[in-house]
Coordinates of C-alpha atoms in Angstrom, one line a residue:
A1177 CA 70.9 127.4 28.0
R1178 CA 68.5 129.8 29.7
V1179 CA 64.9 129.9 27.3
N1180 CA 64.9 133.1 25.4
D1181 CA 63.0 132.0 22.1
E1182 CA 60.2 130.5 21.5
E1183 CA 61.3 127.3 20.1
D1184 CA 63.5 126.9 23.2
H1185 CA 59.8 127.2 25.3
Q1186 CA 58.1 125.1 23.5
A1187 CA 60.7 122.5 24.0
T1188 CA 60.5 122.8 27.5
L1189 CA 56.9 122.0 27.3
N1190 CA 57.0 119.6 25.1
V1191 CA 59.4 117.9 27.9
V1192 CA 56.8 119.0 31.0
A1193 CA 54.3 117.1 28.4
I1194 CA 55.6 114.1 28.2
T1195 CA 57.3 114.0 31.5
A1196 CA 54.0 114.2 32.6
V1197 CA 51.8 112.1 30.3
C1198 CA 54.3 108.4 31.1
Q1199 CA 54.1 109.4 35.1
A1200 CA 50.6 109.1 34.5
V1201 CA 51.4 106.1 32.1
G1202 CA 54.0 104.4 34.8
R1203 CA 51.2 105.1 37.7
L1204 CA 49.1 102.9 36.3
G1205 CA 51.2 100.4 34.6
F1206 CA 53.0 99.1 37.8
F1207 CA 49.1 99.2 39.2
I1208 CA 50.0 95.1 38.3
T1209 CA 51.9 94.8 41.8
D1210 CA 49.0 93.6 43.8
Y1211 CA 47.8 91.4 41.0
A1212 CA 51.4 89.5 40.1
S1213 CA 53.5 87.2 41.4
F1214 CA 56.9 88.7 41.7
K1215 CA 58.1 91.0 45.0
R1216 CA 57.0 94.2 44.5
G1217 CA 60.5 94.7 46.2
W1218 CA 61.4 93.9 41.9
Y1219 CA 59.2 97.0 40.7
L1220 CA 61.2 99.8 43.3
T1221 CA 64.1 98.3 42.0
V1222 CA 62.9 98.1 37.8
A1223 CA 62.2 102.3 38.8
L1224 CA 65.3 103.3 39.7
V1225 CA 67.7 101.3 36.7
T1226 CA 64.4 102.9 34.3
M1227 CA 65.4 106.2 36.4
A1228 CA 68.9 105.5 36.0
L1229 CA 68.9 104.3 32.4
A1230 CA 67.6 108.1 31.3
M1231 CA 70.0 110.0 33.7
L1232 CA 72.8 107.5 31.5
L1233 CA 71.1 108.7 28.4
N1234 CA 71.0 112.3 29.1
A1235 CA 75.3 112.4 29.8
L1236 CA 75.6 110.8 26.7
I1237 CA 73.1 111.3 24.2
V1238 CA 71.0 114.5 24.5
T1239 CA 73.4 116.8 22.4
E1240 CA 69.7 117.7 21.0
V1241 CA 66.4 119.0 22.0
S1242 CA 64.7 115.7 20.1
R1243 CA 66.6 113.6 21.9
I1244 CA 65.7 114.3 25.6
Y1245 CA 62.1 113.6 24.4
I1246 CA 63.4 110.1 24.8
T1247 CA 64.8 110.2 28.4
S1248 CA 61.8 112.4 29.4
A1249 CA 59.7 109.0 28.6
L1250 CA 61.6 107.1 30.6
V1251 CA 62.6 109.7 33.9
G1252 CA 58.1 110.2 33.8
L1253 CA 57.4 106.4 33.6
A1254 CA 60.0 105.8 36.6
Y1255 CA 58.8 108.0 38.6
G1256 CA 54.9 106.6 38.1
G1257 CA 56.3 103.4 39.1
F1258 CA 58.1 105.1 42.2
F1259 CA 54.5 106.6 43.8
T1260 CA 52.9 103.3 43.1
S1261 CA 55.2 100.9 44.6
I1262 CA 57.0 102.9 47.3
P1263 CA 53.3 104.0 49.7
T1264 CA 52.4 99.8 49.2
M1265 CA 55.6 98.3 50.8
V1266 CA 56.1 101.3 53.3
S1267 CA 52.3 100.0 54.6
E1268 CA 53.8 96.4 54.8
Y1269 CA 56.9 97.4 56.2
W1270 CA 55.8 99.4 59.3
G1271 CA 51.5 99.1 59.2
I1272 CA 48.7 101.1 58.4
K1273 CA 48.5 102.2 61.9
Y1274 CA 51.6 104.9 61.6
F1275 CA 51.1 105.0 57.1
G1276 CA 50.6 108.6 57.5
E1277 CA 53.6 109.4 59.8
N1278 CA 55.5 107.0 57.7
W1279 CA 54.4 108.4 54.0
G1280 CA 55.2 112.2 55.5
Y1281 CA 58.1 111.4 56.1
V1282 CA 59.1 109.7 52.5
L1283 CA 58.0 112.9 51.0
L1284 CA 59.7 114.7 53.1
A1285 CA 62.7 112.5 51.5
A1286 CA 62.1 113.5 48.1
A1287 CA 61.4 117.0 49.0
V1288 CA 64.9 117.5 50.8
S1289 CA 66.3 115.5 47.7
S1290 CA 64.8 117.6 45.3
Y1291 CA 66.2 120.5 46.6
A1292 CA 70.3 119.6 46.9
F1293 CA 70.2 117.9 43.5
N1294 CA 68.7 121.1 42.0
A1295 CA 71.9 122.8 43.9
V1296 CA 74.6 120.1 42.2
A1297 CA 73.2 121.3 39.4
G1298 CA 73.0 124.6 39.6
A1299 CA 76.7 124.2 41.4
Y1300 CA 78.0 122.6 38.3
Y1301 CA 76.6 124.9 35.8
D1302 CA 78.1 127.9 37.1
H1303 CA 80.9 126.4 36.8
R1304 CA 81.0 125.2 33.0
V1305 CA 79.9 129.1 32.8
F1306 CA 83.0 129.8 34.2
V1307 CA 85.2 127.0 32.5
H1308 CA 83.8 128.3 29.0
A1309 CA 84.6 132.6 30.5
Q1310 CA 88.2 130.9 30.1
D1311 CA 88.8 129.0 26.9
V1312 CA 86.5 131.7 24.1
V1313 CA 88.9 130.1 21.3
K1314 CA 87.2 125.9 22.2
F1315 CA 84.1 126.9 23.7
P1316 CA 80.8 128.9 21.8
V1317 CA 80.0 132.6 23.2
P1318 CA 76.6 133.0 24.2
L1319 CA 74.8 136.4 24.4
D1320 CA 74.4 136.3 27.7
P1321 CA 77.3 135.9 29.8
L1322 CA 76.2 134.1 32.8
D1323 CA 74.6 131.4 30.2
C1324 CA 76.3 128.2 29.2
V1325 CA 76.4 126.5 26.3
G1326 CA 76.9 122.7 25.3
A1327 CA 76.4 119.8 25.8
D1328 CA 78.6 119.9 28.8
C1329 CA 77.2 122.2 30.9
Y1330 CA 75.3 119.6 32.3
T1331 CA 76.3 116.1 31.8
G1332 CA 78.7 116.2 34.9
A1333 CA 75.4 116.6 37.0
Y1334 CA 73.3 113.5 34.8
Y1335 CA 76.1 111.2 35.9
F1336 CA 76.0 112.2 39.9
S1337 CA 72.9 111.8 39.1
F1338 CA 73.6 108.2 37.8
G1339 CA 76.0 107.5 40.4
M1340 CA 73.1 108.0 42.9
C1341 CA 70.4 106.0 41.2
I1342 CA 72.9 102.7 41.0
L1343 CA 73.2 103.5 45.0
G1344 CA 70.0 103.4 45.1
V1345 CA 69.5 100.5 43.1
I1346 CA 72.1 98.3 45.6
L1347 CA 70.0 99.2 48.6
S1348 CA 66.6 98.4 47.0
L1349 CA 68.0 94.8 46.5
F1350 CA 68.3 94.6 50.1
L1351 CA 64.3 95.5 50.4
I1352 CA 63.5 92.8 48.1
P1353 CA 63.8 89.8 50.9
R1354 CA 61.6 91.8 53.4
S1355 CA 58.4 92.9 50.6
K1356 CA 55.4 90.7 50.2
V1357 CA 54.4 89.5 46.6
G1358 CA 50.7 91.3 45.5
R1359 CA 47.5 91.2 47.6
Y1360 CA 46.0 89.0 44.8
A1361 CA 48.5 87.0 43.6
G1362 CA 46.9 83.9 42.6
V1363 CA 43.4 85.0 43.6
E1364 CA 41.2 82.8 41.3
R1365 CA 38.9 85.6 38.9
K1366 CA 35.5 84.6 39.1
S1367 CA 32.9 86.4 37.0
V1368 CA 31.1 89.7 37.9
A1369 CA 27.5 88.2 38.9
Y1370 CA 29.8 85.5 41.4
Y1371 CA 31.3 89.3 43.3
T1372 CA 27.7 90.3 44.1
T1373 CA 25.8 87.9 46.2
S1374 CA 27.0 89.0 50.3
E1375 CA 28.9 84.8 50.5
S1376 CA 30.7 85.0 48.0
I1377 CA 32.2 87.9 49.1
G1378 CA 32.6 86.9 52.6
E1379 CA 34.1 83.8 50.9
E1380 CA 37.2 85.7 49.2
N1381 CA 37.7 88.4 51.4
Q1382 CA 39.1 85.2 53.7
K1383 CA 40.6 83.7 50.8
I1384 CA 42.6 87.0 50.6
E1385 CA 43.6 87.2 54.0
E1386 CA 44.7 83.8 54.8
K1387 CA 46.2 83.8 52.1
P1388 CA 50.1 83.5 53.1
F1389 CA 53.0 86.1 52.2

């Protein structure tokens, strides 16, 4: 329902804060894609699976405010994973020369899909308001006739998002064979002093450039 009292307002602030912090953690955690020997496509798949899990849990178990904090954390981690993995993969698939243009298309797709999914969630919510109004015995009566009270006001939208995440997981599997391992995977780690000489810097850069993917 709408935010109409202090407790709901604080819960909303908590959800936003948890999502933001976990998104930062996800961005920092997924930097290992540059050093791990797994292909980067797997990290995108992991992020999508995490988001799918969050949507499924929202639909199944979120019947009180405290539980949505858990799923908000998962959503934040998934977002962090997306925006760490995808830019690198875009540059790998289509090259640095057109990276700015291609990355713009990715961000445009994110904006359009956000609008579309919000419209779907809003339409489902409005539908549940109508359903609740038709059966005041079965469903609680809200203070505002435009409000919907209960977890079933949102479950359909979460199931829809879960389905789209699973579709994304399936599509991401086709990207894995074309993705590369981390740029620094397998490169021998040296001390800080080693990298201070111009000879060693040139030698290491050559190793990195020549390392097969």
